[in-house]
Structure formats: C-alpha cells, structure tokens
C-alpha cells in the first residue's frame, strides 16, 4: 500500500523491449533512493506498483507486463523521462496522503492548464468515462502517483490544483495540454460506485 506522497523523482535511463508490449525499465535517482529497498520490494512509479528485480543504491530495474503496458502511460515512456517514486508504506509510517493501491484505473488527458498566482490548475478527461462516477469534488484522487484533492468536476472532466511544493517535488510540473497521466480513484469511491451499481441492477431486475 502507498499514500500518494512522492518521495523522489527519478528518470528512465533504459528501456528494453523483452516481448511484444513487455518492457524492462531502469530508473535512476540522484540520491541513494533504492538503498533501503530489497529485491522483490514494491515501488510505485507514476502510480503503478512495480517489483524491483535488480538494483543498486541509485538504480533499479522493473519488468512491465502487457496489461500494465496497455492501460498506463508506461506505453509512452521515453529515455530521461522524469517519474514519481514512492516506496511501499510501513505499518509504522505516518499516513499523510490517502490509501493508494498502485493499481491504476486508467489514463486521463490534460485538457486545460492555467496558472493563477502560484497555483497551477489542471483539468483532466479520463479515457474511460465511467471513472467519473468515482470522482467527486473534495474527494481524493491519485494522478501519476500523487495524492491530490479534486477541486471541481463536470460530466466528463475533473480539475485539481497544484501548489508550489507539489510542482517542485513531482513530475506534474512537466504537464501540458494533450499529455497523459495515470489515475487511480479513491478506494471508498470504488466501493460506493459498486454498491450503487448493484442496487440499480437489483432494482432493474425486480
């Protein structure tokens, strides 16, 4: 489990195609971010939970299988691209963000970007329209691994605000209109959406 609080920004330093839509990624950091991690440990990269298969103190290798390739921005990765990193949460850790599984629900596209004062406002449209049922104002959402609060929604889009700290310590400062991100909706919203769907189905079938 993760919290959506980015601990480091690394970069993709190697992309090796292993089979069709299967990759091996090498991620490198400026500091010894991977030093305390074990081979086999889980690391969240841009919101995707991946397993370390080899590492040094500053680099780690990860295998990506086809379902992850098909449903996340991993398919768009290029060399030297910055990525948000977070280690799995310890039971004794402070819980600062919200519950994040690292299981991406889909991708979203930036449809609007504007700055007001020191805040950058970004509007996203999920590639799967049904995800909007799980996104509500003042609710939590994970955008490329970053825990954020939804400011407003309409039928097809949601908007978040980025404060200077988030811009300085994540890769969200690189986003422009037309770019894609991974999104994971809040786990509580998932359960509520599932309950509502079941109740509707039962009523419809009665």
C-alpha positions as semicolon CSV with decimal commas, in nm:
position;residue;x (nm);y (nm);z (nm)
1;X;0,000;0,000;0,000
2;X;0,107;0,358;-0,069
3;X;-0,003;0,707;0,033
4;X;0,047;0,916;-0,280
5;X;0,326;1,125;-0,124
6;X;0,609;1,130;-0,379
7;X;0,944;1,062;-0,213
8;X;1,173;1,119;-0,510
9;X;1,167;1,197;-0,880
10;X;1,381;0,963;-1,087
11;X;1,429;0,928;-1,459
12;X;1,402;0,646;-1,710
13;X;1,759;0,562;-1,812
14;X;1,698;0,238;-2,000
15;X;1,404;0,084;-2,187
16;X;1,443;-0,274;-2,303
17;X;1,170;-0,441;-2,508
18;X;1,150;-0,805;-2,399
19;X;0,843;-0,923;-2,590
20;X;0,551;-0,753;-2,762
21;X;0,421;-0,495;-2,513
22;X;0,656;-0,620;-2,240
23;X;0,935;-0,395;-2,114
24;X;1,218;-0,379;-1,866
25;X;1,264;-0,031;-1,717
26;X;1,571;0,106;-1,546
27;X;1,506;0,403;-1,318
28;X;1,789;0,619;-1,185
29;X;1,781;0,872;-0,900
30;X;2,025;1,145;-0,798
31;X;2,040;1,015;-0,441
32;X;2,058;0,664;-0,295
33;X;1,679;0,626;-0,300
34;X;1,685;0,249;-0,357
35;X;1,946;0,176;-0,087
36;X;1,699;0,053;0,180
37;X;1,482;-0,139;-0,067
38;X;1,511;-0,514;-0,119
39;X;1,494;-0,704;-0,446
40;X;1,131;-0,812;-0,473
41;X;1,006;-0,498;-0,298
42;X;0,724;-0,288;-0,438
43;X;0,787;0,064;-0,567
44;X;0,519;0,291;-0,708
45;X;0,629;0,456;-1,033
46;X;0,390;0,725;-1,160
47;X;0,112;0,548;-0,972
48;X;0,197;0,196;-1,094
49;X;0,305;-0,064;-0,838
50;X;0,608;-0,248;-0,981
51;X;0,854;-0,501;-0,838
52;X;1,229;-0,442;-0,809
53;X;1,409;-0,722;-0,992
54;X;1,761;-0,580;-0,963
55;X;1,911;-0,269;-0,807
56;X;2,198;-0,058;-0,686
57;X;2,165;0,229;-0,440
58;X;2,072;0,472;-0,718
59;X;1,917;0,249;-0,986
60;X;1,651;-0,020;-1,004
61;X;1,514;-0,246;-1,277
62;X;1,146;-0,331;-1,319
63;X;0,959;-0,563;-1,555
64;X;0,633;-0,441;-1,712
65;X;0,384;-0,697;-1,845
66;X;0,128;-0,642;-2,119
67;X;-0,179;-0,546;-1,908
68;X;0,024;-0,269;-1,741
69;X;0,164;-0,157;-2,076
70;X;-0,185;-0,143;-2,231
71;X;-0,354;0,054;-1,953
72;X;-0,092;0,302;-1,827
73;X;0,139;0,576;-1,952
74;X;0,427;0,328;-1,943
75;X;0,347;0,277;-2,313
76;X;0,455;0,639;-2,374
77;X;0,778;0,635;-2,172
78;X;1,093;0,775;-2,331
79;X;1,454;0,791;-2,214
80;X;1,528;1,054;-1,946
81;X;1,158;1,100;-1,874
82;X;1,102;1,201;-1,509
83;X;0,895;0,963;-1,295
84;X;0,744;0,995;-0,947
85;X;0,867;0,736;-0,695
86;X;0,728;0,610;-0,365
87;X;0,824;0,308;-0,156
88;X;0,552;0,089;-0,008
89;X;0,422;0,216;0,324
90;X;0,541;0,061;0,651
91;X;0,287;-0,019;0,923
92;X;0,467;0,233;1,147
93;X;0,470;0,515;0,890
94;X;0,281;0,840;0,923
95;X;-0,025;0,838;0,694
96;X;-0,007;1,172;0,512
97;X;-0,192;1,117;0,182
98;X;-0,473;0,869;0,124
99;X;-0,500;0,494;0,061
100;X;-0,334;0,418;-0,274
101;X;-0,301;0,064;-0,407
102;X;-0,079;0,131;-0,706
103;X;-0,338;-0,037;-0,930
104;X;-0,408;0,221;-1,198
105;X;-0,773;0,253;-1,306
106;X;-0,694;0,420;-1,637
107;X;-0,533;0,714;-1,809
108;X;-0,651;1,073;-1,838
109;X;-0,562;1,354;-2,078
110;X;-0,482;1,712;-1,978
111;X;-0,749;1,928;-2,144
112;X;-0,671;2,261;-1,979
113;X;-0,379;2,415;-1,791
114;X;-0,371;2,760;-1,636
115;X;-0,186;2,944;-1,362
116;X;-0,347;3,174;-1,106
117;X;-0,098;3,326;-0,866
118;X;0,132;3,047;-0,753
119;X;-0,122;2,770;-0,817
120;X;-0,137;2,570;-1,139
121;X;-0,484;2,441;-1,225
122;X;-0,509;2,131;-1,443
123;X;-0,822;1,979;-1,592
124;X;-0,824;1,613;-1,698
125;X;-1,057;1,395;-1,901
126;X;-1,041;1,024;-1,813
127;X;-1,008;0,795;-2,113
128;X;-1,281;0,579;-1,955
129;X;-1,589;0,794;-1,899
130;X;-1,732;0,562;-1,632
131;X;-1,450;0,660;-1,395
132;X;-1,616;1,000;-1,346
133;X;-1,874;0,827;-1,124
134;X;-1,588;0,767;-0,876
135;X;-1,451;1,123;-0,883
136;X;-1,619;1,388;-0,667
137;X;-1,533;1,742;-0,552
138;X;-1,322;1,741;-0,232
139;X;-1,257;1,370;-0,283
140;X;-0,912;1,217;-0,322
141;X;-0,755;1,107;-0,649
142;X;-0,409;0,983;-0,744
143;X;-0,257;1,146;-1,053
144;X;0,060;0,970;-1,170
145;X;0,125;0,859;-0,814
146;X;0,049;1,192;-0,645
147;X;-0,231;1,218;-0,387
148;X;-0,446;1,520;-0,475
149;X;-0,781;1,673;-0,387
150;X;-1,043;1,713;-0,659
151;X;-1,147;2,078;-0,681
152;X;-1,438;2,050;-0,922
153;X;-1,595;1,816;-1,175
154;X;-1,839;1,817;-1,463
155;X;-1,980;1,524;-1,657
156;X;-1,655;1,441;-1,837
157;X;-1,365;1,616;-1,658
158;X;-1,215;1,691;-1,318
159;X;-0,987;1,972;-1,203
160;X;-0,707;1,975;-0,945
161;X;-0,476;2,247;-0,815
162;X;-0,100;2,219;-0,770
163;X;0,074;2,424;-0,502
164;X;0,441;2,526;-0,543
165;X;0,566;2,239;-0,321
166;X;0,393;1,977;-0,538
167;X;0,524;2,143;-0,853
168;X;0,879;2,144;-0,713
169;X;0,884;1,784;-0,587
170;X;0,692;1,584;-0,852
171;X;0,693;1,550;-1,229
172;X;0,350;1,713;-1,257
173;X;0,532;2,038;-1,338
174;X;0,600;1,895;-1,686
175;X;0,233;1,851;-1,781
176;X;0,086;2,045;-2,071
177;X;-0,240;2,016;-2,266
178;X;-0,262;1,687;-2,453
179;X;-0,031;1,493;-2,222
180;X;-0,146;1,178;-2,043
181;X;-0,135;1,070;-1,678
182;X;-0,222;0,760;-1,478
183;X;-0,518;0,793;-1,245
184;X;-0,638;0,583;-0,954
185;X;-0,970;0,675;-0,796
186;X;-1,029;0,664;-0,423
187;X;-1,094;0,314;-0,287
188;X;-1,400;0,432;-0,090
189;X;-1,547;0,581;-0,408
190;X;-1,493;0,246;-0,581
191;X;-1,693;0,061;-0,317
192;X;-1,973;0,318;-0,321
193;X;-1,992;0,307;-0,701
194;X;-2,006;-0,072;-0,684
195;X;-2,284;-0,069;-0,424
196;X;-2,486;0,183;-0,625
197;X;-2,442;-0,025;-0,940
198;X;-2,555;-0,343;-0,760
199;X;-2,860;-0,168;-0,613
200;X;-2,955;-0,031;-0,956
201;X;-2,912;-0,374;-1,115
202;X;-3,124;-0,540;-0,846
203;X;-3,398;-0,277;-0,882
204;X;-3,393;-0,304;-1,260
205;X;-3,423;-0,681;-1,246
206;X;-3,704;-0,685;-0,988
